């Protein structure tokens, strides 16, 4: 069975999911009193072309964390956003699969907690404090 992929629809859906997730992260960060800067990141992917999605830089008392979209066409997933600490560059992967966001370590081990406000706050605090 040969199905034609609607790449434009796939890109629009992905951009909407990223925007929704970033709004959620901004809200949670704001509730913690963290400063958030948003900028548009341009990504170019095969079949999808070039598109812009929000990227967030979050300043916590312990340091900086960036929520950085990587792309939609990811092997084994339906998209990925990295949560990266600076200056250590440690990261947690936020992977989209089966219509949900899943947390994984850099070595692709599934994080024991589901994506939620509490998981975001805990991970951000831990990542930001690593030097």
PDB file of C-alpha atoms in Angstrom:
ATOM      1  CA  UNK A   1       0.000   0.000   0.000  1.00  0.00           C
ATOM      2  CA  UNK A   2       1.515   3.284  -1.148  1.00  0.00           C
ATOM      3  CA  UNK A   3       0.190   6.252   0.798  1.00  0.00           C
ATOM      4  CA  UNK A   4       1.077   9.749  -0.280  1.00  0.00           C
ATOM      5  CA  UNK A   5       2.395  11.848   2.584  1.00  0.00           C
ATOM      6  CA  UNK A   6       1.000  15.369   2.840  1.00  0.00           C
ATOM      7  CA  UNK A   7       4.258  17.071   3.834  1.00  0.00           C
ATOM      8  CA  UNK A   8       2.679  20.514   4.127  1.00  0.00           C
ATOM      9  CA  UNK A   9       0.056  19.212   6.553  1.00  0.00           C
ATOM     10  CA  UNK A  10       2.761  17.368   8.509  1.00  0.00           C
ATOM     11  CA  UNK A  11       4.801  20.582   8.775  1.00  0.00           C
ATOM     12  CA  UNK A  12       1.767  22.646   9.855  1.00  0.00           C
ATOM     13  CA  UNK A  13       0.843  20.066  12.503  1.00  0.00           C
ATOM     14  CA  UNK A  14       4.425  19.973  13.818  1.00  0.00           C
ATOM     15  CA  UNK A  15       4.702  23.776  13.975  1.00  0.00           C
ATOM     16  CA  UNK A  16       1.407  23.897  15.885  1.00  0.00           C
ATOM     17  CA  UNK A  17       2.581  21.251  18.362  1.00  0.00           C
ATOM     18  CA  UNK A  18       5.856  23.101  18.968  1.00  0.00           C
ATOM     19  CA  UNK A  19       4.062  26.431  19.469  1.00  0.00           C
ATOM     20  CA  UNK A  20       1.616  24.821  21.916  1.00  0.00           C
ATOM     21  CA  UNK A  21       4.430  23.157  23.881  1.00  0.00           C
ATOM     22  CA  UNK A  22       6.429  26.394  24.057  1.00  0.00           C
ATOM     23  CA  UNK A  23       3.368  28.286  25.367  1.00  0.00           C
ATOM     24  CA  UNK A  24       3.014  25.618  28.045  1.00  0.00           C
ATOM     25  CA  UNK A  25       6.703  25.861  28.990  1.00  0.00           C
ATOM     26  CA  UNK A  26       6.514  29.690  29.099  1.00  0.00           C
ATOM     27  CA  UNK A  27       3.532  29.488  31.438  1.00  0.00           C
ATOM     28  CA  UNK A  28       5.236  27.004  33.753  1.00  0.00           C
ATOM     29  CA  UNK A  29       8.498  28.989  33.772  1.00  0.00           C
ATOM     30  CA  UNK A  30       6.574  32.185  34.528  1.00  0.00           C
ATOM     31  CA  UNK A  31       4.827  30.499  37.447  1.00  0.00           C
ATOM     32  CA  UNK A  32       8.292  29.734  38.854  1.00  0.00           C
ATOM     33  CA  UNK A  33       9.344  33.363  38.433  1.00  0.00           C
ATOM     34  CA  UNK A  34      11.916  32.480  35.762  1.00  0.00           C
ATOM     35  CA  UNK A  35      12.707  34.907  32.964  1.00  0.00           C
ATOM     36  CA  UNK A  36      11.899  33.616  29.484  1.00  0.00           C
ATOM     37  CA  UNK A  37      13.102  34.941  26.146  1.00  0.00           C
ATOM     38  CA  UNK A  38      11.528  33.681  22.946  1.00  0.00           C
ATOM     39  CA  UNK A  39      13.014  33.820  19.486  1.00  0.00           C
ATOM     40  CA  UNK A  40      12.162  32.163  16.203  1.00  0.00           C
ATOM     41  CA  UNK A  41      14.441  29.348  15.078  1.00  0.00           C
ATOM     42  CA  UNK A  42      14.661  28.421  11.423  1.00  0.00           C
ATOM     43  CA  UNK A  43      14.880  24.716  10.661  1.00  0.00           C
ATOM     44  CA  UNK A  44      15.379  23.139   7.242  1.00  0.00           C
ATOM     45  CA  UNK A  45      14.323  19.530   6.758  1.00  0.00           C
ATOM     46  CA  UNK A  46      14.057  17.252   3.768  1.00  0.00           C
ATOM     47  CA  UNK A  47      10.495  17.222   2.390  1.00  0.00           C
ATOM     48  CA  UNK A  48       9.380  19.952   4.829  1.00  0.00           C
ATOM     49  CA  UNK A  49      11.601  22.748   3.588  1.00  0.00           C
ATOM     50  CA  UNK A  50      12.490  25.684   5.819  1.00  0.00           C
ATOM     51  CA  UNK A  51      10.148  26.754   8.602  1.00  0.00           C
ATOM     52  CA  UNK A  52      10.256  28.808  11.807  1.00  0.00           C
ATOM     53  CA  UNK A  53       9.296  27.637  15.284  1.00  0.00           C
ATOM     54  CA  UNK A  54       9.722  29.224  18.722  1.00  0.00           C
ATOM     55  CA  UNK A  55      12.808  28.504  20.825  1.00  0.00           C
ATOM     56  CA  UNK A  56      12.943  29.519  24.488  1.00  0.00           C
ATOM     57  CA  UNK A  57      15.837  30.604  26.692  1.00  0.00           C
ATOM     58  CA  UNK A  58      14.922  30.271  30.358  1.00  0.00           C
ATOM     59  CA  UNK A  59      16.931  31.950  33.124  1.00  0.00           C
ATOM     60  CA  UNK A  60      16.602  30.207  36.468  1.00  0.00           C
ATOM     61  CA  UNK A  61      18.428  31.055  39.707  1.00  0.00           C
ATOM     62  CA  UNK A  62      20.840  28.199  38.894  1.00  0.00           C
ATOM     63  CA  UNK A  63      21.605  29.074  35.274  1.00  0.00           C
ATOM     64  CA  UNK A  64      20.238  28.995  31.739  1.00  0.00           C
ATOM     65  CA  UNK A  65      18.251  26.323  29.932  1.00  0.00           C
ATOM     66  CA  UNK A  66      17.177  26.418  26.281  1.00  0.00           C
ATOM     67  CA  UNK A  67      14.152  24.583  24.875  1.00  0.00           C
ATOM     68  CA  UNK A  68      15.465  24.020  21.346  1.00  0.00           C
ATOM     69  CA  UNK A  69      13.365  22.394  18.607  1.00  0.00           C
ATOM     70  CA  UNK A  70      15.472  19.932  16.599  1.00  0.00           C
ATOM     71  CA  UNK A  71      13.014  18.818  13.933  1.00  0.00           C
ATOM     72  CA  UNK A  72       9.956  16.835  12.930  1.00  0.00           C
ATOM     73  CA  UNK A  73      11.534  14.089  10.829  1.00  0.00           C
ATOM     74  CA  UNK A  74      13.369  12.193  13.553  1.00  0.00           C
ATOM     75  CA  UNK A  75      14.153   8.477  13.352  1.00  0.00           C
ATOM     76  CA  UNK A  76      11.821   6.583  15.683  1.00  0.00           C
ATOM     77  CA  UNK A  77       9.738   9.630  16.629  1.00  0.00           C
ATOM     78  CA  UNK A  78       7.406  12.312  15.337  1.00  0.00           C
ATOM     79  CA  UNK A  79       9.669  15.173  16.370  1.00  0.00           C
ATOM     80  CA  UNK A  80      12.170  16.232  19.007  1.00  0.00           C
ATOM     81  CA  UNK A  81      12.930  19.202  21.217  1.00  0.00           C
ATOM     82  CA  UNK A  82      16.112  19.317  23.285  1.00  0.00           C
ATOM     83  CA  UNK A  83      16.209  20.925  26.707  1.00  0.00           C
ATOM     84  CA  UNK A  84      19.840  22.037  26.999  1.00  0.00           C
ATOM     85  CA  UNK A  85      21.651  23.592  29.967  1.00  0.00           C
ATOM     86  CA  UNK A  86      24.350  26.229  29.592  1.00  0.00           C
ATOM     87  CA  UNK A  87      27.253  26.247  29.971  1.00  0.00           C
ATOM     88  CA  UNK A  88      27.420  22.469  30.644  1.00  0.00           C
ATOM     89  CA  UNK A  89      25.499  21.482  27.457  1.00  0.00           C
ATOM     90  CA  UNK A  90      23.808  18.605  29.276  1.00  0.00           C
ATOM     91  CA  UNK A  91      20.478  17.804  27.704  1.00  0.00           C
ATOM     92  CA  UNK A  92      17.219  15.952  28.028  1.00  0.00           C
ATOM     93  CA  UNK A  93      15.326  14.985  24.885  1.00  0.00           C
ATOM     94  CA  UNK A  94      11.628  15.698  24.586  1.00  0.00           C
ATOM     95  CA  UNK A  95      10.437  13.274  21.916  1.00  0.00           C
ATOM     96  CA  UNK A  96       7.004  13.239  20.273  1.00  0.00           C
ATOM     97  CA  UNK A  97       5.621   9.718  19.743  1.00  0.00           C
ATOM     98  CA  UNK A  98       2.140   8.200  19.828  1.00  0.00           C
ATOM     99  CA  UNK A  99       0.586  11.683  20.175  1.00  0.00           C
ATOM    100  CA  UNK A 100       2.458  12.407  23.428  1.00  0.00           C
ATOM    101  CA  UNK A 101       5.684  14.016  24.592  1.00  0.00           C
ATOM    102  CA  UNK A 102       8.177  11.599  26.171  1.00  0.00           C
ATOM    103  CA  UNK A 103      11.352  12.410  28.104  1.00  0.00           C
ATOM    104  CA  UNK A 104      14.606  10.612  27.310  1.00  0.00           C
ATOM    105  CA  UNK A 105      18.210  11.002  28.349  1.00  0.00           C
ATOM    106  CA  UNK A 106      20.903  11.783  25.777  1.00  0.00           C
ATOM    107  CA  UNK A 107      21.673   8.068  25.620  1.00  0.00           C
ATOM    108  CA  UNK A 108      17.978   7.509  24.729  1.00  0.00           C
ATOM    109  CA  UNK A 109      17.003   5.955  28.064  1.00  0.00           C
ATOM    110  CA  UNK A 110      13.351   6.699  28.841  1.00  0.00           C
ATOM    111  CA  UNK A 111      13.009   9.117  31.756  1.00  0.00           C
ATOM    112  CA  UNK A 112      11.015   7.550  34.616  1.00  0.00           C
ATOM    113  CA  UNK A 113       8.561  10.474  34.845  1.00  0.00           C
ATOM    114  CA  UNK A 114       5.983  11.556  32.298  1.00  0.00           C
ATOM    115  CA  UNK A 115       6.127  15.013  30.734  1.00  0.00           C
ATOM    116  CA  UNK A 116       4.311  17.390  33.072  1.00  0.00           C
ATOM    117  CA  UNK A 117       4.749  20.697  34.841  1.00  0.00           C
ATOM    118  CA  UNK A 118       6.446  18.961  37.787  1.00  0.00           C
ATOM    119  CA  UNK A 119       8.831  17.053  35.498  1.00  0.00           C
ATOM    120  CA  UNK A 120       9.688  20.268  33.624  1.00  0.00           C
ATOM    121  CA  UNK A 121      10.426  22.198  36.837  1.00  0.00           C
ATOM    122  CA  UNK A 122      12.520  19.361  38.293  1.00  0.00           C
ATOM    123  CA  UNK A 123      14.515  18.809  35.101  1.00  0.00           C
ATOM    124  CA  UNK A 124      15.065  22.515  34.517  1.00  0.00           C
ATOM    125  CA  UNK A 125      16.288  23.068  38.072  1.00  0.00           C
ATOM    126  CA  UNK A 126      18.618  20.071  37.844  1.00  0.00           C
ATOM    127  CA  UNK A 127      19.968  20.899  34.383  1.00  0.00           C
ATOM    128  CA  UNK A 128      20.484  24.586  35.182  1.00  0.00           C
ATOM    129  CA  UNK A 129      22.491  23.822  38.316  1.00  0.00           C
ATOM    130  CA  UNK A 130      25.023  21.577  36.524  1.00  0.00           C
ATOM    131  CA  UNK A 131      28.282  23.397  35.817  1.00  0.00           C
TER     132      UNK A 131
END
